[in-house]
C-alpha cells in the first residue's frame, strides 16, 4: 500500500523560508519511473502544482515560482523535501505531496498540511 | 501557465448525467493525452477519478467517464448520486514539462 504524509511548520512569518517534508512508503524513489510532486491549495481556491522530483534526480518546477523553490530527496529516509523561500501571506495554503504516475497523474495524495503565513 | 478553465458550478438531480468541461490550449490539453480528473470532498485530499483522458483507476465507479476534443476535455458523471457532490479539478501535463490544474467545479446534487 502506497502512502504519503506531509510534515512541517503550521505557521511561518513573512520573508521566512518554509521547509516541508513528504515521508512515503510502499515504493522507492530509486525505482525507475518513480516520481513525487508537491501541490498546494489556498483556502477556498484551486490546486496549483509546485514541483516534481524523479527517480533519476531530474527536477521540474512551476515556472512562476521557480526562483523560490527547491525540491530534493533523501533515499535512505524515503523522503522528499520542498523548500520555499521568501514566504508571503499569499502562500498560505494546504500543501500536498503526491506520487506522480508515469502517465502524468497524481495518485495517491498525502493528507495535506496547512501552512499559514502571518506575522 | 494559466489555469485551465472549468465552470464554477454544475448541478443535477439524482440519476441524471452531468458533464464538466476543462478548456486549455494546444500547449497542454490539446497537445497531450495526459488529462486527469480529481474529486475533492470538503477537508479531504483530492482523489483521482480519470487519468490519461479516459482511463478509470481500479475502484472508481464506471459512472465516471472522460473524453477530449481539441483543447477541451470533459468529465461525465452518469447516474448522479448524493456522494458525487464534491469539487472536481482537471489537470494536464504541459509543453513546459510542468502541470496545470483547472479552476475547479463544484458539483451539487439537487
mmCIF file with all atom_site columns, C-alpha atoms in Angstrom:
data_model
loop_
_atom_site.group_PDB
_atom_site.id
_atom_site.type_symbol
_atom_site.label_atom_id
_atom_site.label_alt_id
_atom_site.label_comp_id
_atom_site.label_asym_id
_atom_site.label_entity_id
_atom_site.label_seq_id
_atom_site.pdbx_PDB_ins_code
_atom_site.Cartn_x
_atom_site.Cartn_y
_atom_site.Cartn_z
_atom_site.occupancy
_atom_site.B_iso_or_equiv
_atom_site.pdbx_formal_charge
_atom_site.auth_seq_id
_atom_site.auth_comp_id
_atom_site.auth_asym_id
_atom_site.auth_atom_id
_atom_site.pdbx_PDB_model_num
ATOM 1   C CA . UNK A 1 1   ? 0.000   0.000  0.000   1.00 0.00 ? 1   UNK A CA 1
ATOM 2   C CA . UNK A 1 2   ? 1.375   3.378  -1.044  1.00 0.00 ? 2   UNK A CA 1
ATOM 3   C CA . UNK A 1 3   ? 1.057   6.208  1.473   1.00 0.00 ? 3   UNK A CA 1
ATOM 4   C CA . UNK A 1 4   ? 2.474   9.709  1.721   1.00 0.00 ? 4   UNK A CA 1
ATOM 5   C CA . UNK A 1 5   ? 2.409   12.142 4.619   1.00 0.00 ? 5   UNK A CA 1
ATOM 6   C CA . UNK A 1 6   ? 3.418   15.781 4.748   1.00 0.00 ? 6   UNK A CA 1
ATOM 7   C CA . UNK A 1 7   ? 5.031   17.456 7.743   1.00 0.00 ? 7   UNK A CA 1
ATOM 8   C CA . UNK A 1 8   ? 6.306   20.909 8.537   1.00 0.00 ? 8   UNK A CA 1
ATOM 9   C CA . UNK A 1 9   ? 5.516   24.092 10.417  1.00 0.00 ? 9   UNK A CA 1
ATOM 10  C CA . UNK A 1 10  ? 1.918   25.215 10.677  1.00 0.00 ? 10  UNK A CA 1
ATOM 11  C CA . UNK A 1 11  ? 2.928   28.868 10.935  1.00 0.00 ? 11  UNK A CA 1
ATOM 12  C CA . UNK A 1 12  ? 5.726   30.826 9.291   1.00 0.00 ? 12  UNK A CA 1
ATOM 13  C CA . UNK A 1 13  ? 6.473   34.530 9.273   1.00 0.00 ? 13  UNK A CA 1
ATOM 14  C CA . UNK A 1 14  ? 6.677   36.645 6.119   1.00 0.00 ? 14  UNK A CA 1
ATOM 15  C CA . UNK A 1 15  ? 10.113  36.531 4.436   1.00 0.00 ? 15  UNK A CA 1
ATOM 16  C CA . UNK A 1 16  ? 10.989  33.257 6.185   1.00 0.00 ? 16  UNK A CA 1
ATOM 17  C CA . UNK A 1 17  ? 11.867  30.033 4.361   1.00 0.00 ? 17  UNK A CA 1
ATOM 18  C CA . UNK A 1 18  ? 9.403   27.150 4.516   1.00 0.00 ? 18  UNK A CA 1
ATOM 19  C CA . UNK A 1 19  ? 10.687  23.579 4.637   1.00 0.00 ? 19  UNK A CA 1
ATOM 20  C CA . UNK A 1 20  ? 8.206   20.754 4.113   1.00 0.00 ? 20  UNK A CA 1
ATOM 21  C CA . UNK A 1 21  ? 8.897   17.028 4.245   1.00 0.00 ? 21  UNK A CA 1
ATOM 22  C CA . UNK A 1 22  ? 6.972   14.288 2.468   1.00 0.00 ? 22  UNK A CA 1
ATOM 23  C CA . UNK A 1 23  ? 7.536   10.853 4.010   1.00 0.00 ? 23  UNK A CA 1
ATOM 24  C CA . UNK A 1 24  ? 6.323   7.993  1.873   1.00 0.00 ? 24  UNK A CA 1
ATOM 25  C CA . UNK A 1 25  ? 6.045   4.222  1.966   1.00 0.00 ? 25  UNK A CA 1
ATOM 26  C CA . UNK A 1 26  ? 5.105   1.460  -0.434  1.00 0.00 ? 26  UNK A CA 1
ATOM 27  C CA . UNK A 1 27  ? 7.510   2.486  -3.187  1.00 0.00 ? 27  UNK A CA 1
ATOM 28  C CA . UNK A 1 28  ? 11.101  3.605  -3.625  1.00 0.00 ? 28  UNK A CA 1
ATOM 29  C CA . UNK A 1 29  ? 12.418  6.650  -5.398  1.00 0.00 ? 29  UNK A CA 1
ATOM 30  C CA . UNK A 1 30  ? 15.311  4.510  -6.586  1.00 0.00 ? 30  UNK A CA 1
ATOM 31  C CA . UNK A 1 31  ? 12.924  2.554  -8.825  1.00 0.00 ? 31  UNK A CA 1
ATOM 32  C CA . UNK A 1 32  ? 12.911  3.620  -12.458 1.00 0.00 ? 32  UNK A CA 1
ATOM 33  C CA . UNK A 1 33  ? 9.856   5.716  -13.295 1.00 0.00 ? 33  UNK A CA 1
ATOM 34  C CA . UNK A 1 34  ? 9.034   6.811  -9.766  1.00 0.00 ? 34  UNK A CA 1
ATOM 35  C CA . UNK A 1 35  ? 8.267   10.490 -9.222  1.00 0.00 ? 35  UNK A CA 1
ATOM 36  C CA . UNK A 1 36  ? 6.863   12.696 -6.443  1.00 0.00 ? 36  UNK A CA 1
ATOM 37  C CA . UNK A 1 37  ? 5.201   16.100 -6.807  1.00 0.00 ? 37  UNK A CA 1
ATOM 38  C CA . UNK A 1 38  ? 4.218   18.908 -4.454  1.00 0.00 ? 38  UNK A CA 1
ATOM 39  C CA . UNK A 1 39  ? 0.887   20.657 -4.978  1.00 0.00 ? 39  UNK A CA 1
ATOM 40  C CA . UNK A 1 40  ? -0.762  23.392 -2.917  1.00 0.00 ? 40  UNK A CA 1
ATOM 41  C CA . UNK A 1 41  ? -4.265  24.768 -2.403  1.00 0.00 ? 41  UNK A CA 1
ATOM 42  C CA . UNK A 1 42  ? -5.011  28.149 -0.807  1.00 0.00 ? 42  UNK A CA 1
ATOM 43  C CA . UNK A 1 43  ? -8.157  28.116 1.350   1.00 0.00 ? 43  UNK A CA 1
ATOM 44  C CA . UNK A 1 44  ? -11.225 28.008 -0.884  1.00 0.00 ? 44  UNK A CA 1
ATOM 45  C CA . UNK A 1 45  ? -9.147  28.131 -4.043  1.00 0.00 ? 45  UNK A CA 1
ATOM 46  C CA . UNK A 1 46  ? -7.881  25.832 -6.776  1.00 0.00 ? 46  UNK A CA 1
ATOM 47  C CA . UNK A 1 47  ? -4.972  23.422 -6.800  1.00 0.00 ? 47  UNK A CA 1
ATOM 48  C CA . UNK A 1 48  ? -1.557  24.605 -8.001  1.00 0.00 ? 48  UNK A CA 1
ATOM 49  C CA . UNK A 1 49  ? 1.318   22.312 -8.968  1.00 0.00 ? 49  UNK A CA 1
ATOM 50  C CA . UNK A 1 50  ? 4.657   23.336 -7.490  1.00 0.00 ? 50  UNK A CA 1
ATOM 51  C CA . UNK A 1 51  ? 7.457   20.888 -8.239  1.00 0.00 ? 51  UNK A CA 1
ATOM 52  C CA . UNK A 1 52  ? 8.400   17.309 -9.143  1.00 0.00 ? 52  UNK A CA 1
ATOM 53  C CA . UNK A 1 53  ? 11.408  15.124 -8.481  1.00 0.00 ? 53  UNK A CA 1
ATOM 54  C CA . UNK A 1 54  ? 12.174  11.905 -10.347 1.00 0.00 ? 54  UNK A CA 1
ATOM 55  C CA . UNK A 1 55  ? 13.969  8.658  -9.507  1.00 0.00 ? 55  UNK A CA 1
ATOM 56  C CA . UNK A 1 56  ? 16.980  9.835  -11.553 1.00 0.00 ? 56  UNK A CA 1
ATOM 57  C CA . UNK A 1 57  ? 17.069  13.162 -9.664  1.00 0.00 ? 57  UNK A CA 1
ATOM 58  C CA . UNK A 1 58  ? 15.577  15.175 -12.508 1.00 0.00 ? 58  UNK A CA 1
ATOM 59  C CA . UNK A 1 59  ? 13.710  18.168 -11.082 1.00 0.00 ? 59  UNK A CA 1
ATOM 60  C CA . UNK A 1 60  ? 10.923  20.284 -12.527 1.00 0.00 ? 60  UNK A CA 1
ATOM 61  C CA . UNK A 1 61  ? 9.376   23.489 -11.177 1.00 0.00 ? 61  UNK A CA 1
ATOM 62  C CA . UNK A 1 62  ? 6.374   25.749 -11.631 1.00 0.00 ? 62  UNK A CA 1
ATOM 63  C CA . UNK A 1 63  ? 7.882   28.469 -13.805 1.00 0.00 ? 63  UNK A CA 1
ATOM 64  C CA . UNK A 1 64  ? 6.147   31.221 -11.834 1.00 0.00 ? 64  UNK A CA 1
ATOM 65  C CA . UNK A 1 65  ? 7.702   30.051 -8.556  1.00 0.00 ? 65  UNK A CA 1
ATOM 66  C CA . UNK A 1 66  ? 10.938  28.522 -9.795  1.00 0.00 ? 66  UNK A CA 1
ATOM 67  C CA . UNK A 1 67  ? 13.246  31.079 -8.199  1.00 0.00 ? 67  UNK A CA 1
ATOM 68  C CA . UNK A 1 68  ? 11.774  30.364 -4.757  1.00 0.00 ? 68  UNK A CA 1
ATOM 69  C CA . UNK A 1 69  ? 11.516  26.559 -4.840  1.00 0.00 ? 69  UNK A CA 1
ATOM 70  C CA . UNK A 1 70  ? 13.963  23.735 -4.260  1.00 0.00 ? 70  UNK A CA 1
ATOM 71  C CA . UNK A 1 71  ? 12.989  20.062 -4.259  1.00 0.00 ? 71  UNK A CA 1
ATOM 72  C CA . UNK A 1 72  ? 15.263  17.264 -3.063  1.00 0.00 ? 72  UNK A CA 1
ATOM 73  C CA . UNK A 1 73  ? 15.114  13.664 -1.910  1.00 0.00 ? 73  UNK A CA 1
ATOM 74  C CA . UNK A 1 74  ? 16.591  11.566 0.865   1.00 0.00 ? 74  UNK A CA 1
ATOM 75  C CA . UNK A 1 75  ? 16.522  7.992  -0.364  1.00 0.00 ? 75  UNK A CA 1
ATOM 76  C CA . UNK A 1 76  ? 17.620  6.498  2.949   1.00 0.00 ? 76  UNK A CA 1
ATOM 77  C CA . UNK A 1 77  ? 14.645  8.080  4.720   1.00 0.00 ? 77  UNK A CA 1
ATOM 78  C CA . UNK A 1 78  ? 12.079  7.723  1.913   1.00 0.00 ? 78  UNK A CA 1
ATOM 79  C CA . UNK A 1 79  ? 11.524  11.467 1.995   1.00 0.00 ? 79  UNK A CA 1
ATOM 80  C CA . UNK A 1 80  ? 11.092  14.333 -0.436  1.00 0.00 ? 80  UNK A CA 1
ATOM 81  C CA . UNK A 1 81  ? 11.783  17.836 0.827   1.00 0.00 ? 81  UNK A CA 1
ATOM 82  C CA . UNK A 1 82  ? 10.447  21.105 -0.578  1.00 0.00 ? 82  UNK A CA 1
ATOM 83  C CA . UNK A 1 83  ? 11.819  24.478 0.418   1.00 0.00 ? 83  UNK A CA 1
ATOM 84  C CA . UNK A 1 84  ? 10.152  27.756 -0.485  1.00 0.00 ? 84  UNK A CA 1
ATOM 85  C CA . UNK A 1 85  ? 11.929  30.998 0.239   1.00 0.00 ? 85  UNK A CA 1
ATOM 86  C CA . UNK A 1 86  ? 10.615  34.480 0.997   1.00 0.00 ? 86  UNK A CA 1
ATOM 87  C CA . UNK A 1 87  ? 7.205   33.351 2.203   1.00 0.00 ? 87  UNK A CA 1
ATOM 88  C CA . UNK A 1 88  ? 4.288   35.771 1.879   1.00 0.00 ? 88  UNK A CA 1
ATOM 89  C CA . UNK A 1 89  ? 0.733   35.691 3.239   1.00 0.00 ? 89  UNK A CA 1
ATOM 90  C CA . UNK A 1 90  ? -0.493  34.726 -0.248  1.00 0.00 ? 90  UNK A CA 1
ATOM 91  C CA . UNK A 1 91  ? 1.440   31.475 0.172   1.00 0.00 ? 91  UNK A CA 1
ATOM 92  C CA . UNK A 1 92  ? -0.971  30.426 2.922   1.00 0.00 ? 92  UNK A CA 1
ATOM 93  C CA . UNK A 1 93  ? -2.292  27.078 1.715   1.00 0.00 ? 93  UNK A CA 1
ATOM 94  C CA . UNK A 1 94  ? -2.632  23.374 2.304   1.00 0.00 ? 94  UNK A CA 1
ATOM 95  C CA . UNK A 1 95  ? 0.458   21.737 0.840   1.00 0.00 ? 95  UNK A CA 1
ATOM 96  C CA . UNK A 1 96  ? 0.130   18.202 -0.552  1.00 0.00 ? 96  UNK A CA 1
ATOM 97  C CA . UNK A 1 97  ? 2.650   15.720 -1.831  1.00 0.00 ? 97  UNK A CA 1
ATOM 98  C CA . UNK A 1 98  ? 1.564   13.011 -4.244  1.00 0.00 ? 98  UNK A CA 1
ATOM 99  C CA . UNK A 1 99  ? 3.094   10.160 -6.201  1.00 0.00 ? 99  UNK A CA 1
ATOM 100 C CA . UNK A 1 100 ? 3.370   11.169 -9.818  1.00 0.00 ? 100 UNK A CA 1
ATOM 101 C CA . UNK A 1 101 ? 2.307   8.268  -12.001 1.00 0.00 ? 101 UNK A CA 1
ATOM 102 C CA . UNK A 1 102 ? 4.035   7.582  -15.325 1.00 0.00 ? 102 UNK A CA 1
ATOM 103 C CA . UNK A 1 103 ? 1.081   8.938  -17.320 1.00 0.00 ? 103 UNK A CA 1
ATOM 104 C CA . UNK A 1 104 ? 1.362   12.287 -15.561 1.00 0.00 ? 104 UNK A CA 1
ATOM 105 C CA . UNK A 1 105 ? -1.352  11.838 -12.979 1.00 0.00 ? 105 UNK A CA 1
ATOM 106 C CA . UNK A 1 106 ? -1.234  12.074 -9.204  1.00 0.00 ? 106 UNK A CA 1
ATOM 107 C CA . UNK A 1 107 ? -2.067  9.085  -7.028  1.00 0.00 ? 107 UNK A CA 1
ATOM 108 C CA . UNK A 1 108 ? -2.220  8.758  -4.143  1.00 0.00 ? 108 UNK A CA 1
ATOM 109 C CA . UNK A 1 109 ? -2.077  12.082 -2.323  1.00 0.00 ? 109 UNK A CA 1
ATOM 110 C CA . UNK A 1 110 ? -0.982  12.766 1.205   1.00 0.00 ? 110 UNK A CA 1
ATOM 111 C CA . UNK A 1 111 ? -3.462  14.186 3.695   1.00 0.00 ? 111 UNK A CA 1
ATOM 112 C CA . UNK A 1 112 ? -2.002  17.684 3.281   1.00 0.00 ? 112 UNK A CA 1
ATOM 113 C CA . UNK A 1 113 ? -0.574  20.128 5.775   1.00 0.00 ? 113 UNK A CA 1
ATOM 114 C CA . UNK A 1 114 ? -1.904  23.640 6.291   1.00 0.00 ? 114 UNK A CA 1
ATOM 115 C CA . UNK A 1 115 ? 0.737   26.357 6.344   1.00 0.00 ? 115 UNK A CA 1
ATOM 116 C CA . UNK A 1 116 ? -0.259  29.850 7.441   1.00 0.00 ? 116 UNK A CA 1
ATOM 117 C CA . UNK A 1 117 ? 1.989   32.802 6.697   1.00 0.00 ? 117 UNK A CA 1
ATOM 118 C CA . UNK A 1 118 ? 1.474   35.580 9.207   1.00 0.00 ? 118 UNK A CA 1
ATOM 119 C CA . UNK A 1 119 ? 3.482   37.875 11.408  1.00 0.00 ? 119 UNK A CA 1
ATOM 120 C CA . UNK B 2 1   ? 0.938   28.963 -17.254 1.00 0.00 ? 1   UNK B CA 1
ATOM 121 C CA . UNK B 2 2   ? -2.724  29.940 -16.893 1.00 0.00 ? 2   UNK B CA 1
ATOM 122 C CA . UNK B 2 3   ? -5.154  27.660 -15.117 1.00 0.00 ? 3   UNK B CA 1
ATOM 123 C CA . UNK B 2 4   ? -7.428  25.502 -17.241 1.00 0.00 ? 4   UNK B CA 1
ATOM 124 C CA . UNK B 2 5   ? -10.963 26.875 -17.451 1.00 0.00 ? 5   UNK B CA 1
ATOM 125 C CA . UNK B 2 6   ? -13.801 24.974 -15.784 1.00 0.00 ? 6   UNK B CA 1
ATOM 126 C CA . UNK B 2 7   ? -17.371 26.061 -15.000 1.00 0.00 ? 7   UNK B CA 1
ATOM 127 C CA . UNK B 2 8   ? -17.640 27.248 -11.409 1.00 0.00 ? 8   UNK B CA 1
ATOM 128 C CA . UNK B 2 9   ? -20.615 25.045 -10.692 1.00 0.00 ? 9   UNK B CA 1
ATOM 129 C CA . UNK B 2 10  ? -22.708 22.268 -12.190 1.00 0.00 ? 10  UNK B CA 1
ATOM 130 C CA . UNK B 2 11  ? -25.798 20.721 -10.665 1.00 0.00 ? 11  UNK B CA 1
ATOM 131 C CA . UNK B 2 12  ? -28.129 17.830 -11.366 1.00 0.00 ? 12  UNK B CA 1
ATOM 132 C CA . UNK B 2 13  ? -30.786 15.658 -9.799  1.00 0.00 ? 13  UNK B CA 1
ATOM 133 C CA . UNK B 2 14  ? -30.086 12.132 -8.605  1.00 0.00 ? 14  UNK B CA 1
ATOM 134 C CA . UNK B 2 15  ? -29.928 9.739  -11.517 1.00 0.00 ? 15  UNK B CA 1
ATOM 135 C CA . UNK B 2 16  ? -29.192 12.421 -14.078 1.00 0.00 ? 16  UNK B CA 1
ATOM 136 C CA . UNK B 2 17  ? -25.967 12.864 -16.029 1.00 0.00 ? 17  UNK B CA 1
ATOM 137 C CA . UNK B 2 18  ? -23.767 15.936 -15.877 1.00 0.00 ? 18  UNK B CA 1
ATOM 138 C CA . UNK B 2 19  ? -20.679 16.986 -17.822 1.00 0.00 ? 19  UNK B CA 1
ATOM 139 C CA . UNK B 2 20  ? -17.852 19.211 -16.648 1.00 0.00 ? 20  UNK B CA 1
ATOM 140 C CA . UNK B 2 21  ? -15.663 20.882 -19.265 1.00 0.00 ? 21  UNK B CA 1
ATOM 141 C CA . UNK B 2 22  ? -11.979 21.760 -18.974 1.00 0.00 ? 22  UNK B CA 1
ATOM 142 C CA . UNK B 2 23  ? -10.579 24.129 -21.588 1.00 0.00 ? 23  UNK B CA 1
ATOM 143 C CA . UNK B 2 24  ? -6.903  24.712 -22.156 1.00 0.00 ? 24  UNK B CA 1
ATOM 144 C CA . UNK B 2 25  ? -4.599  25.308 -25.092 1.00 0.00 ? 25  UNK B CA 1
ATOM 145 C CA . UNK B 2 26  ? -2.575  23.371 -27.619 1.00 0.00 ? 26  UNK B CA 1
ATOM 146 C CA . UNK B 2 27  ? 0.330   23.562 -25.146 1.00 0.00 ? 27  UNK B CA 1
ATOM 147 C CA . UNK B 2 28  ? -1.482  21.489 -22.550 1.00 0.00 ? 28  UNK B CA 1
ATOM 148 C CA . UNK B 2 29  ? -4.876  19.796 -23.003 1.00 0.00 ? 29  UNK B CA 1
ATOM 149 C CA . UNK B 2 30  ? -4.754  19.838 -26.793 1.00 0.00 ? 30  UNK B CA 1
ATOM 150 C CA . UNK B 2 31  ? -1.155  18.729 -27.042 1.00 0.00 ? 31  UNK B CA 1
ATOM 151 C CA . UNK B 2 32  ? -1.110  15.637 -24.854 1.00 0.00 ? 32  UNK B CA 1
ATOM 152 C CA . UNK B 2 33  ? -3.355  12.771 -23.787 1.00 0.00 ? 33  UNK B CA 1
ATOM 153 C CA . UNK B 2 34  ? -2.322  13.446 -20.207 1.00 0.00 ? 34  UNK B CA 1
ATOM 154 C CA . UNK B 2 35  ? -5.507  14.912 -18.780 1.00 0.00 ? 35  UNK B CA 1
ATOM 155 C CA . UNK B 2 36  ? -6.613  13.667 -15.383 1.00 0.00 ? 36  UNK B CA 1
ATOM 156 C CA . UNK B 2 37  ? -9.595  14.453 -13.150 1.00 0.00 ? 37  UNK B CA 1
ATOM 157 C CA . UNK B 2 38  ? -9.746  14.679 -9.350  1.00 0.00 ? 38  UNK B CA 1
ATOM 158 C CA . UNK B 2 39  ? -12.632 14.602 -6.888  1.00 0.00 ? 39  UNK B CA 1
ATOM 159 C CA . UNK B 2 40  ? -12.236 16.508 -3.630  1.00 0.00 ? 40  UNK B CA 1
ATOM 160 C CA . UNK B 2 41  ? -14.667 16.368 -0.741  1.00 0.00 ? 41  UNK B CA 1
ATOM 161 C CA . UNK B 2 42  ? -14.520 19.184 1.856   1.00 0.00 ? 42  UNK B CA 1
ATOM 162 C CA . UNK B 2 43  ? -11.475 18.922 4.078   1.00 0.00 ? 43  UNK B CA 1
ATOM 163 C CA . UNK B 2 44  ? -10.117 15.919 2.184   1.00 0.00 ? 44  UNK B CA 1
ATOM 164 C CA . UNK B 2 45  ? -7.263  15.324 -0.211  1.00 0.00 ? 45  UNK B CA 1
ATOM 165 C CA . UNK B 2 46  ? -8.068  15.024 -3.920  1.00 0.00 ? 46  UNK B CA 1
ATOM 166 C CA . UNK B 2 47  ? -8.695  11.560 -5.367  1.00 0.00 ? 47  UNK B CA 1
ATOM 167 C CA . UNK B 2 48  ? -8.042  10.636 -8.981  1.00 0.00 ? 48  UNK B CA 1
ATOM 168 C CA . UNK B 2 49  ? -11.145 9.638  -10.952 1.00 0.00 ? 49  UNK B CA 1
ATOM 169 C CA . UNK B 2 50  ? -9.825  9.617  -14.533 1.00 0.00 ? 50  UNK B CA 1
ATOM 170 C CA . UNK B 2 51  ? -6.289  9.504  -15.925 1.00 0.00 ? 51  UNK B CA 1
ATOM 171 C CA . UNK B 2 52  ? -4.887  9.838  -19.459 1.00 0.00 ? 52  UNK B CA 1
ATOM 172 C CA . UNK B 2 53  ? -8.140  11.420 -20.688 1.00 0.00 ? 53  UNK B CA 1
ATOM 173 C CA . UNK B 2 54  ? -10.453 8.437  -20.369 1.00 0.00 ? 54  UNK B CA 1
ATOM 174 C CA . UNK B 2 55  ? -8.986  5.733  -18.126 1.00 0.00 ? 55  UNK B CA 1
ATOM 175 C CA . UNK B 2 56  ? -10.509 4.841  -14.764 1.00 0.00 ? 56  UNK B CA 1
ATOM 176 C CA . UNK B 2 57  ? -8.298  3.661  -11.908 1.00 0.00 ? 57  UNK B CA 1
ATOM 177 C CA . UNK B 2 58  ? -9.249  0.448  -10.201 1.00 0.00 ? 58  UNK B CA 1
ATOM 178 C CA . UNK B 2 59  ? -12.029 1.076  -7.700  1.00 0.00 ? 59  UNK B CA 1
ATOM 179 C CA . UNK B 2 60  ? -13.549 4.109  -9.398  1.00 0.00 ? 60  UNK B CA 1
ATOM 180 C CA . UNK B 2 61  ? -17.168 3.711  -10.429 1.00 0.00 ? 61  UNK B CA 1
ATOM 181 C CA . UNK B 2 62  ? -17.885 3.261  -14.139 1.00 0.00 ? 62  UNK B CA 1
ATOM 182 C CA . UNK B 2 63  ? -20.387 6.106  -13.772 1.00 0.00 ? 63  UNK B CA 1
ATOM 183 C CA . UNK B 2 64  ? -17.361 8.372  -14.302 1.00 0.00 ? 64  UNK B CA 1
ATOM 184 C CA . UNK B 2 65  ? -16.048 8.781  -17.833 1.00 0.00 ? 65  UNK B CA 1
ATOM 185 C CA . UNK B 2 66  ? -13.693 11.150 -19.615 1.00 0.00 ? 66  UNK B CA 1
ATOM 186 C CA . UNK B 2 67  ? -13.124 12.392 -23.134 1.00 0.00 ? 67  UNK B CA 1
ATOM 187 C CA . UNK B 2 68  ? -11.285 15.065 -25.061 1.00 0.00 ? 68  UNK B CA 1
ATOM 188 C CA . UNK B 2 69  ? -11.840 17.074 -28.236 1.00 0.00 ? 69  UNK B CA 1
ATOM 189 C CA . UNK B 2 70  ? -9.229  19.565 -29.324 1.00 0.00 ? 70  UNK B CA 1
ATOM 190 C CA . UNK B 2 71  ? -8.271  21.801 -26.414 1.00 0.00 ? 71  UNK B CA 1
ATOM 191 C CA . UNK B 2 72  ? -11.258 20.805 -24.262 1.00 0.00 ? 72  UNK B CA 1
ATOM 192 C CA . UNK B 2 73  ? -11.526 17.777 -22.013 1.00 0.00 ? 73  UNK B CA 1
ATOM 193 C CA . UNK B 2 74  ? -14.729 16.635 -20.340 1.00 0.00 ? 74  UNK B CA 1
ATOM 194 C CA . UNK B 2 75  ? -15.746 14.580 -17.328 1.00 0.00 ? 75  UNK B CA 1
ATOM 195 C CA . UNK B 2 76  ? -19.196 12.995 -17.367 1.00 0.00 ? 76  UNK B CA 1
ATOM 196 C CA . UNK B 2 77  ? -20.888 11.624 -14.275 1.00 0.00 ? 77  UNK B CA 1
ATOM 197 C CA . UNK B 2 78  ? -23.860 9.429  -15.089 1.00 0.00 ? 78  UNK B CA 1
ATOM 198 C CA . UNK B 2 79  ? -26.484 8.222  -12.635 1.00 0.00 ? 79  UNK B CA 1
ATOM 199 C CA . UNK B 2 80  ? -25.656 11.110 -10.306 1.00 0.00 ? 80  UNK B CA 1
ATOM 200 C CA . UNK B 2 81  ? -25.604 10.151 -6.626  1.00 0.00 ? 81  UNK B CA 1
ATOM 201 C CA . UNK B 2 82  ? -25.520 12.196 -3.436  1.00 0.00 ? 82  UNK B CA 1
ATOM 202 C CA . UNK B 2 83  ? -21.963 11.015 -2.749  1.00 0.00 ? 83  UNK B CA 1
ATOM 203 C CA . UNK B 2 84  ? -20.814 12.638 -6.012  1.00 0.00 ? 84  UNK B CA 1
ATOM 204 C CA . UNK B 2 85  ? -21.350 16.094 -4.507  1.00 0.00 ? 85  UNK B CA 1
ATOM 205 C CA . UNK B 2 86  ? -17.818 17.495 -4.323  1.00 0.00 ? 86  UNK B CA 1
ATOM 206 C CA . UNK B 2 87  ? -15.318 19.750 -6.074  1.00 0.00 ? 87  UNK B CA 1
ATOM 207 C CA . UNK B 2 88  ? -13.758 18.442 -9.275  1.00 0.00 ? 88  UNK B CA 1
ATOM 208 C CA . UNK B 2 89  ? -10.465 19.525 -10.834 1.00 0.00 ? 89  UNK B CA 1
ATOM 209 C CA . UNK B 2 90  ? -8.893  18.679 -14.159 1.00 0.00 ? 90  UNK B CA 1
ATOM 210 C CA . UNK B 2 91  ? -5.138  18.599 -14.683 1.00 0.00 ? 91  UNK B CA 1
ATOM 211 C CA . UNK B 2 92  ? -2.918  18.448 -17.740 1.00 0.00 ? 92  UNK B CA 1
ATOM 212 C CA . UNK B 2 93  ? 0.733   17.928 -18.481 1.00 0.00 ? 93  UNK B CA 1
ATOM 213 C CA . UNK B 2 94  ? 2.199   20.877 -20.387 1.00 0.00 ? 94  UNK B CA 1
ATOM 214 C CA . UNK B 2 95  ? 4.837   21.637 -23.003 1.00 0.00 ? 95  UNK B CA 1
ATOM 215 C CA . UNK B 2 96  ? 6.929   23.252 -20.249 1.00 0.00 ? 96  UNK B CA 1
ATOM 216 C CA . UNK B 2 97  ? 7.341   19.850 -18.556 1.00 0.00 ? 97  UNK B CA 1
ATOM 217 C CA . UNK B 2 98  ? 5.040   21.064 -15.827 1.00 0.00 ? 98  UNK B CA 1
ATOM 218 C CA . UNK B 2 99  ? 1.417   20.598 -14.818 1.00 0.00 ? 99  UNK B CA 1
ATOM 219 C CA . UNK B 2 100 ? -1.577  22.892 -14.769 1.00 0.00 ? 100 UNK B CA 1
ATOM 220 C CA . UNK B 2 101 ? -4.833  22.408 -12.875 1.00 0.00 ? 101 UNK B CA 1
ATOM 221 C CA . UNK B 2 102 ? -8.280  23.665 -13.683 1.00 0.00 ? 102 UNK B CA 1
ATOM 222 C CA . UNK B 2 103 ? -10.158 26.380 -11.837 1.00 0.00 ? 103 UNK B CA 1
ATOM 223 C CA . UNK B 2 104 ? -12.387 23.791 -10.191 1.00 0.00 ? 104 UNK B CA 1
ATOM 224 C CA . UNK B 2 105 ? -16.076 22.917 -10.447 1.00 0.00 ? 105 UNK B CA 1
ATOM 225 C CA . UNK B 2 106 ? -18.465 22.490 -7.546  1.00 0.00 ? 106 UNK B CA 1
ATOM 226 C CA . UNK B 2 107 ? -20.948 19.707 -8.263  1.00 0.00 ? 107 UNK B CA 1
ATOM 227 C CA . UNK B 2 108 ? -24.250 19.941 -6.422  1.00 0.00 ? 108 UNK B CA 1
ATOM 228 C CA . UNK B 2 109 ? -26.762 17.105 -6.282  1.00 0.00 ? 109 UNK B CA 1
ATOM 229 C CA . UNK B 2 110 ? -30.199 18.673 -6.059  1.00 0.00 ? 110 UNK B CA 1
#
